[in-house]
């Protein structure tokens, strides 16, 4: 007697849907890692010197701004029309290249900040080596490592690296706990609410990258899982902001208000948690963790900029040569660790928040108008 055996297996369509959902989650996680990297850089570049100990309040105050950006980006990304499986921006074809160019500039600036922070950390950790040689080596190596691979390779890599980076940085912060004092939290408002508010406005630029998983041009299968789940993008971003707040709290635990605002190099401030402790293992762990964090986020920003350049040129995939040229163009500003350049970066970094908000708002309005026209019956 023979009979058929049955098993609970997934259909090819279900398997593909699961893969796209996993990829969407990886992209959202990579976005959260990138937001945390920008917050971490913002602490050392701006908050320590301008806001001091109540900087954790400035970080927390960016949550409403991030939620607003994600809300507007979801409205923009909601597909009104699909052509060949690719979701077109509903703002219209005339706005496509200018929008892509602004996206490219924002990604390049994030890459510039990350590269500058990476070079500052290398200068602090290895002052005996030539910073120019290291930077000129980093650019082609990162471009080569990502050449010939899809733009989703970094998202898949972030699935594993996020836990490694988290463990390394957590170890270094826990090692710093015995070296601090609770008295460093007072006065609670530091120099006053004005500085806290100014710090929050500046840090809004650091969290403005939360919109990229929803706005970066991609096919509908990769975008659909992010639109179906409301917390798919917001949860990684909120975790990144809370992690940035925790990092700031550890820094406050280690240094009082007058010491945090003193004039120190960017590299020293990036390594503040371990510079205030005698633990050599913690120093090694944070150095490795920050290297992985900055390399991952620098590659991500450069690849996104290269992909946008390919979109503007009408090409399907980004070129490794373009990525290398973009990274090499960032080297001079990243290596020149001068106060004037850092002040310029601080001023320009503030603009990321209002520029992104204005851009996403205009795109959401254009999307609403475009969808309304599509629903109107043709005469």
mmCIF file of C-alpha atoms in Angstrom, residues 61-323:
data_model
loop_
_atom_site.group_PDB
_atom_site.id
_atom_site.type_symbol
_atom_site.label_atom_id
_atom_site.label_comp_id
_atom_site.label_asym_id
_atom_site.label_seq_id
_atom_site.Cartn_x
_atom_site.Cartn_y
_atom_site.Cartn_z
ATOM 1 C CA UNK A 61 15.159 65.281 22.877
ATOM 2 C CA UNK A 62 15.920 64.077 19.337
ATOM 3 C CA UNK A 63 13.362 61.249 19.638
ATOM 4 C CA UNK A 64 10.316 63.352 18.503
ATOM 5 C CA UNK A 65 12.308 64.639 15.521
ATOM 6 C CA UNK A 66 13.334 61.116 14.505
ATOM 7 C CA UNK A 67 9.750 59.846 14.810
ATOM 8 C CA UNK A 68 8.502 62.765 12.693
ATOM 9 C CA UNK A 69 11.067 62.021 9.988
ATOM 10 C CA UNK A 70 10.149 58.334 9.899
ATOM 11 C CA UNK A 71 6.430 59.213 9.724
ATOM 12 C CA UNK A 72 6.956 61.571 6.777
ATOM 13 C CA UNK A 73 9.292 59.118 5.071
ATOM 14 C CA UNK A 74 6.673 56.362 5.349
ATOM 15 C CA UNK A 75 4.135 58.677 3.725
ATOM 16 C CA UNK A 76 6.607 59.399 0.955
ATOM 17 C CA UNK A 77 7.578 55.777 0.397
ATOM 18 C CA UNK A 78 3.997 54.475 0.228
ATOM 19 C CA UNK A 79 3.815 53.279 -3.393
ATOM 20 C CA UNK A 80 1.395 55.173 -5.534
ATOM 21 C CA UNK A 81 2.663 53.616 -8.734
ATOM 22 C CA UNK A 82 5.076 50.844 -9.620
ATOM 23 C CA UNK A 83 6.907 50.468 -12.893
ATOM 24 C CA UNK A 84 8.790 47.214 -13.590
ATOM 25 C CA UNK A 85 8.760 46.397 -9.871
ATOM 26 C CA UNK A 86 10.506 49.623 -8.906
ATOM 27 C CA UNK A 87 8.754 52.151 -6.719
ATOM 28 C CA UNK A 88 9.043 55.630 -8.157
ATOM 29 C CA UNK A 89 9.111 58.702 -5.972
ATOM 30 C CA UNK A 90 5.672 60.216 -6.154
ATOM 31 C CA UNK A 91 7.141 63.719 -6.255
ATOM 32 C CA UNK A 92 7.419 63.374 -9.990
ATOM 33 C CA UNK A 93 10.159 62.686 -12.528
ATOM 34 C CA UNK A 94 11.316 66.304 -12.709
ATOM 35 C CA UNK A 95 12.340 66.197 -9.040
ATOM 36 C CA UNK A 96 14.083 62.842 -9.296
ATOM 37 C CA UNK A 97 17.651 63.897 -10.089
ATOM 38 C CA UNK A 98 17.710 66.934 -7.758
ATOM 39 C CA UNK A 99 16.399 64.750 -4.939
ATOM 40 C CA UNK A 100 18.981 62.068 -5.645
ATOM 41 C CA UNK A 101 21.718 64.701 -5.714
ATOM 42 C CA UNK A 102 20.678 66.046 -2.306
ATOM 43 C CA UNK A 103 20.596 62.497 -0.966
ATOM 44 C CA UNK A 104 24.098 61.990 -2.350
ATOM 45 C CA UNK A 105 25.396 65.124 -0.621
ATOM 46 C CA UNK A 106 23.916 64.073 2.718
ATOM 47 C CA UNK A 107 25.473 60.621 2.462
ATOM 48 C CA UNK A 108 28.816 62.131 1.503
ATOM 49 C CA UNK A 109 28.751 64.475 4.467
ATOM 50 C CA UNK A 110 27.993 61.605 6.841
ATOM 51 C CA UNK A 111 30.899 59.747 5.266
ATOM 52 C CA UNK A 112 33.102 62.809 5.766
ATOM 53 C CA UNK A 113 32.264 63.016 9.454
ATOM 54 C CA UNK A 114 32.860 59.289 9.895
ATOM 55 C CA UNK A 115 36.176 59.438 8.040
ATOM 56 C CA UNK A 116 37.297 62.442 10.111
ATOM 57 C CA UNK A 117 36.384 60.635 13.331
ATOM 58 C CA UNK A 118 38.168 57.494 12.156
ATOM 59 C CA UNK A 119 41.342 59.446 11.382
ATOM 60 C CA UNK A 120 41.138 61.291 14.717
ATOM 61 C CA UNK A 121 40.864 57.996 16.576
ATOM 62 C CA UNK A 122 43.770 56.474 14.637
ATOM 63 C CA UNK A 123 45.877 59.541 15.394
ATOM 64 C CA UNK A 124 45.124 59.187 19.102
ATOM 65 C CA UNK A 125 45.677 55.406 19.158
ATOM 66 C CA UNK A 126 48.715 55.236 16.840
ATOM 67 C CA UNK A 127 50.433 58.644 16.821
ATOM 68 C CA UNK A 128 53.705 57.166 15.569
ATOM 69 C CA UNK A 129 52.197 56.210 12.188
ATOM 70 C CA UNK A 130 51.554 58.545 9.267
ATOM 71 C CA UNK A 131 47.883 59.534 9.172
ATOM 72 C CA UNK A 132 48.076 60.350 5.463
ATOM 73 C CA UNK A 133 49.373 56.878 4.605
ATOM 74 C CA UNK A 134 46.694 55.179 6.688
ATOM 75 C CA UNK A 135 43.891 57.283 5.181
ATOM 76 C CA UNK A 136 45.135 56.794 1.620
ATOM 77 C CA UNK A 137 45.230 53.056 2.280
ATOM 78 C CA UNK A 138 41.769 52.904 3.844
ATOM 79 C CA UNK A 139 39.981 54.473 0.844
ATOM 80 C CA UNK A 140 40.991 51.938 -1.862
ATOM 81 C CA UNK A 141 40.810 48.964 0.527
ATOM 82 C CA UNK A 142 37.206 49.747 1.520
ATOM 83 C CA UNK A 143 36.275 50.385 -2.114
ATOM 84 C CA UNK A 144 37.870 47.100 -3.186
ATOM 85 C CA UNK A 145 36.238 45.163 -0.346
ATOM 86 C CA UNK A 146 32.788 46.289 -1.509
ATOM 87 C CA UNK A 147 33.369 46.189 -5.271
ATOM 88 C CA UNK A 148 31.566 43.503 -7.224
ATOM 89 C CA UNK A 149 29.071 42.968 -4.423
ATOM 90 C CA UNK A 150 25.476 44.049 -4.139
ATOM 91 C CA UNK A 151 24.543 47.043 -2.046
ATOM 92 C CA UNK A 152 22.858 44.630 0.392
ATOM 93 C CA UNK A 153 26.137 42.923 1.337
ATOM 94 C CA UNK A 154 26.817 45.464 4.089
ATOM 95 C CA UNK A 155 23.308 45.024 5.478
ATOM 96 C CA UNK A 156 23.866 41.280 5.765
ATOM 97 C CA UNK A 157 27.282 41.875 7.339
ATOM 98 C CA UNK A 158 25.703 44.234 9.891
ATOM 99 C CA UNK A 159 23.509 41.359 11.108
ATOM 100 C CA UNK A 160 26.609 39.799 12.693
ATOM 101 C CA UNK A 161 28.792 42.840 13.342
ATOM 102 C CA UNK A 162 26.177 44.680 15.389
ATOM 103 C CA UNK A 163 26.534 42.115 18.182
ATOM 104 C CA UNK A 164 30.337 42.202 18.032
ATOM 105 C CA UNK A 165 30.396 46.008 18.178
ATOM 106 C CA UNK A 166 27.835 46.026 20.989
ATOM 107 C CA UNK A 167 29.847 43.525 23.065
ATOM 108 C CA UNK A 168 33.159 45.354 22.575
ATOM 109 C CA UNK A 169 31.801 48.814 23.428
ATOM 110 C CA UNK A 170 29.751 47.482 26.328
ATOM 111 C CA UNK A 171 32.839 45.866 27.844
ATOM 112 C CA UNK A 172 34.819 49.102 27.603
ATOM 113 C CA UNK A 173 31.994 51.085 29.210
ATOM 114 C CA UNK A 174 31.503 48.596 32.035
ATOM 115 C CA UNK A 175 35.230 48.756 32.747
ATOM 116 C CA UNK A 176 34.891 52.527 33.191
ATOM 117 C CA UNK A 177 32.075 52.331 35.753
ATOM 118 C CA UNK A 178 34.336 51.925 38.844
ATOM 119 C CA UNK A 179 36.259 55.072 37.879
ATOM 120 C CA UNK A 180 33.343 57.550 38.009
ATOM 121 C CA UNK A 181 31.324 59.500 40.550
ATOM 122 C CA UNK A 182 27.617 60.293 40.818
ATOM 123 C CA UNK A 183 28.482 63.870 41.808
ATOM 124 C CA UNK A 184 29.504 64.544 38.185
ATOM 125 C CA UNK A 185 25.821 64.721 37.219
ATOM 126 C CA UNK A 186 25.413 67.984 39.109
ATOM 127 C CA UNK A 187 24.449 70.627 38.235
ATOM 128 C CA UNK A 188 21.765 68.698 36.388
ATOM 129 C CA UNK A 189 21.297 71.326 33.671
ATOM 130 C CA UNK A 190 24.958 72.187 33.279
ATOM 131 C CA UNK A 191 25.065 75.611 31.646
ATOM 132 C CA UNK A 192 21.258 75.844 31.389
ATOM 133 C CA UNK A 193 18.332 74.851 29.185
ATOM 134 C CA UNK A 194 19.576 77.057 26.341
ATOM 135 C CA UNK A 195 22.644 74.931 25.770
ATOM 136 C CA UNK A 196 20.614 71.722 26.160
ATOM 137 C CA UNK A 197 18.150 72.922 23.516
ATOM 138 C CA UNK A 198 20.925 74.002 21.159
ATOM 139 C CA UNK A 199 22.556 70.613 21.612
ATOM 140 C CA UNK A 200 19.270 68.876 20.791
ATOM 141 C CA UNK A 201 18.855 70.914 17.605
ATOM 142 C CA UNK A 202 22.386 70.050 16.562
ATOM 143 C CA UNK A 203 21.945 66.360 17.342
ATOM 144 C CA UNK A 204 18.818 66.254 15.176
ATOM 145 C CA UNK A 205 21.225 66.207 12.252
ATOM 146 C CA UNK A 206 22.906 63.113 13.705
ATOM 147 C CA UNK A 207 19.612 61.164 13.789
ATOM 148 C CA UNK A 208 18.372 62.425 10.405
ATOM 149 C CA UNK A 209 19.802 59.317 8.727
ATOM 150 C CA UNK A 210 16.849 57.314 10.058
ATOM 151 C CA UNK A 211 14.963 57.966 6.798
ATOM 152 C CA UNK A 212 17.344 56.195 4.419
ATOM 153 C CA UNK A 213 15.850 52.671 4.510
ATOM 154 C CA UNK A 214 12.536 54.179 3.372
ATOM 155 C CA UNK A 215 13.793 56.753 0.871
ATOM 156 C CA UNK A 216 16.757 55.106 -0.825
ATOM 157 C CA UNK A 217 15.637 53.932 -4.294
ATOM 158 C CA UNK A 218 14.987 50.199 -4.173
ATOM 159 C CA UNK A 219 12.540 47.645 -5.487
ATOM 160 C CA UNK A 220 9.101 47.166 -3.980
ATOM 161 C CA UNK A 221 9.872 43.744 -2.470
ATOM 162 C CA UNK A 222 12.623 45.213 -0.287
ATOM 163 C CA UNK A 223 10.524 48.181 0.782
ATOM 164 C CA UNK A 224 7.223 46.432 1.452
ATOM 165 C CA UNK A 225 8.247 44.764 4.777
ATOM 166 C CA UNK A 226 9.357 48.126 6.157
ATOM 167 C CA UNK A 227 6.013 49.708 5.285
ATOM 168 C CA UNK A 228 3.902 46.873 6.716
ATOM 169 C CA UNK A 229 5.486 46.953 10.173
ATOM 170 C CA UNK A 230 5.361 50.350 11.858
ATOM 171 C CA UNK A 231 8.258 49.581 14.203
ATOM 172 C CA UNK A 232 10.525 48.057 11.544
ATOM 173 C CA UNK A 233 12.468 51.314 11.204
ATOM 174 C CA UNK A 234 11.547 53.142 14.397
ATOM 175 C CA UNK A 235 12.719 50.402 16.782
ATOM 176 C CA UNK A 236 16.376 50.279 15.551
ATOM 177 C CA UNK A 237 16.519 54.076 15.514
ATOM 178 C CA UNK A 238 15.100 54.388 19.036
ATOM 179 C CA UNK A 239 17.568 51.767 20.269
ATOM 180 C CA UNK A 240 20.394 53.724 18.640
ATOM 181 C CA UNK A 241 19.292 56.933 20.364
ATOM 182 C CA UNK A 242 19.027 55.171 23.728
ATOM 183 C CA UNK A 243 22.476 53.645 23.192
ATOM 184 C CA UNK A 244 23.826 57.123 22.445
ATOM 185 C CA UNK A 245 22.194 58.415 25.631
ATOM 186 C CA UNK A 246 23.788 55.583 27.613
ATOM 187 C CA UNK A 247 27.185 56.425 26.105
ATOM 188 C CA UNK A 248 26.751 60.038 27.177
ATOM 189 C CA UNK A 249 25.719 58.972 30.682
ATOM 190 C CA UNK A 250 28.896 56.913 31.048
ATOM 191 C CA UNK A 251 30.931 59.917 29.921
ATOM 192 C CA UNK A 252 29.201 62.135 32.507
ATOM 193 C CA UNK A 253 29.841 59.487 35.175
ATOM 194 C CA UNK A 254 33.560 59.789 34.406
ATOM 195 C CA UNK A 255 34.006 63.569 34.047
ATOM 196 C CA UNK A 256 32.548 66.647 35.760
ATOM 197 C CA UNK A 257 31.118 69.609 33.866
ATOM 198 C CA UNK A 258 34.275 71.730 33.904
ATOM 199 C CA UNK A 259 36.532 68.860 32.754
ATOM 200 C CA UNK A 260 34.246 67.682 29.952
ATOM 201 C CA UNK A 261 34.236 71.128 28.346
ATOM 202 C CA UNK A 262 38.013 71.506 28.341
ATOM 203 C CA UNK A 263 39.897 71.723 25.072
ATOM 204 C CA UNK A 264 40.873 68.210 23.968
ATOM 205 C CA UNK A 265 41.487 66.589 20.601
ATOM 206 C CA UNK A 266 38.641 64.853 18.790
ATOM 207 C CA UNK A 267 40.478 61.535 19.044
ATOM 208 C CA UNK A 268 40.851 61.855 22.817
ATOM 209 C CA UNK A 269 37.153 62.614 23.211
ATOM 210 C CA UNK A 270 36.167 59.657 21.049
ATOM 211 C CA UNK A 271 38.195 57.455 23.398
ATOM 212 C CA UNK A 272 37.084 59.303 26.542
ATOM 213 C CA UNK A 273 35.578 56.254 28.256
ATOM 214 C CA UNK A 274 38.891 54.371 28.223
ATOM 215 C CA UNK A 275 41.191 57.383 28.526
ATOM 216 C CA UNK A 276 39.716 57.914 31.993
ATOM 217 C CA UNK A 277 40.430 54.322 33.061
ATOM 218 C CA UNK A 278 43.683 52.364 33.556
ATOM 219 C CA UNK A 279 42.282 49.233 31.879
ATOM 220 C CA UNK A 280 44.384 48.150 28.902
ATOM 221 C CA UNK A 281 41.907 45.421 27.819
ATOM 222 C CA UNK A 282 39.109 48.021 27.791
ATOM 223 C CA UNK A 283 41.262 50.330 25.651
ATOM 224 C CA UNK A 284 41.867 47.510 23.181
ATOM 225 C CA UNK A 285 38.202 46.523 23.121
ATOM 226 C CA UNK A 286 36.974 50.051 22.447
ATOM 227 C CA UNK A 287 39.608 50.614 19.776
ATOM 228 C CA UNK A 288 38.529 47.472 17.923
ATOM 229 C CA UNK A 289 34.830 48.259 18.421
ATOM 230 C CA UNK A 290 35.168 51.807 17.083
ATOM 231 C CA UNK A 291 37.235 50.619 14.119
ATOM 232 C CA UNK A 292 34.528 48.118 13.176
ATOM 233 C CA UNK A 293 31.805 50.719 13.732
ATOM 234 C CA UNK A 294 33.480 53.433 11.668
ATOM 235 C CA UNK A 295 34.595 51.086 8.880
ATOM 236 C CA UNK A 296 31.079 49.669 8.547
ATOM 237 C CA UNK A 297 29.357 53.067 8.567
ATOM 238 C CA UNK A 298 31.942 54.680 6.275
ATOM 239 C CA UNK A 299 31.483 51.867 3.759
ATOM 240 C CA UNK A 300 27.710 52.183 4.037
ATOM 241 C CA UNK A 301 27.646 55.955 3.431
ATOM 242 C CA UNK A 302 30.155 55.747 0.570
ATOM 243 C CA UNK A 303 28.280 52.878 -1.090
ATOM 244 C CA UNK A 304 24.972 54.711 -0.785
ATOM 245 C CA UNK A 305 26.500 57.811 -2.370
ATOM 246 C CA UNK A 306 27.990 55.684 -5.151
ATOM 247 C CA UNK A 307 24.639 53.960 -5.749
ATOM 248 C CA UNK A 308 22.900 57.323 -5.971
ATOM 249 C CA UNK A 309 25.505 58.521 -8.467
ATOM 250 C CA UNK A 310 24.817 55.400 -10.545
ATOM 251 C CA UNK A 311 21.066 56.097 -10.359
ATOM 252 C CA UNK A 312 21.617 59.633 -11.614
ATOM 253 C CA UNK A 313 23.769 58.322 -14.466
ATOM 254 C CA UNK A 314 21.139 55.770 -15.431
ATOM 255 C CA UNK A 315 23.241 52.743 -14.460
ATOM 256 C CA UNK A 316 21.994 49.679 -12.638
ATOM 257 C CA UNK A 317 24.854 49.162 -10.176
ATOM 258 C CA UNK A 318 27.439 51.302 -8.474
ATOM 259 C CA UNK A 319 31.061 51.154 -9.593
ATOM 260 C CA UNK A 320 33.900 50.343 -7.215
ATOM 261 C CA UNK A 321 35.989 53.003 -8.946
ATOM 262 C CA UNK A 322 33.393 55.657 -8.174
ATOM 263 C CA UNK A 323 33.317 54.558 -4.531
#
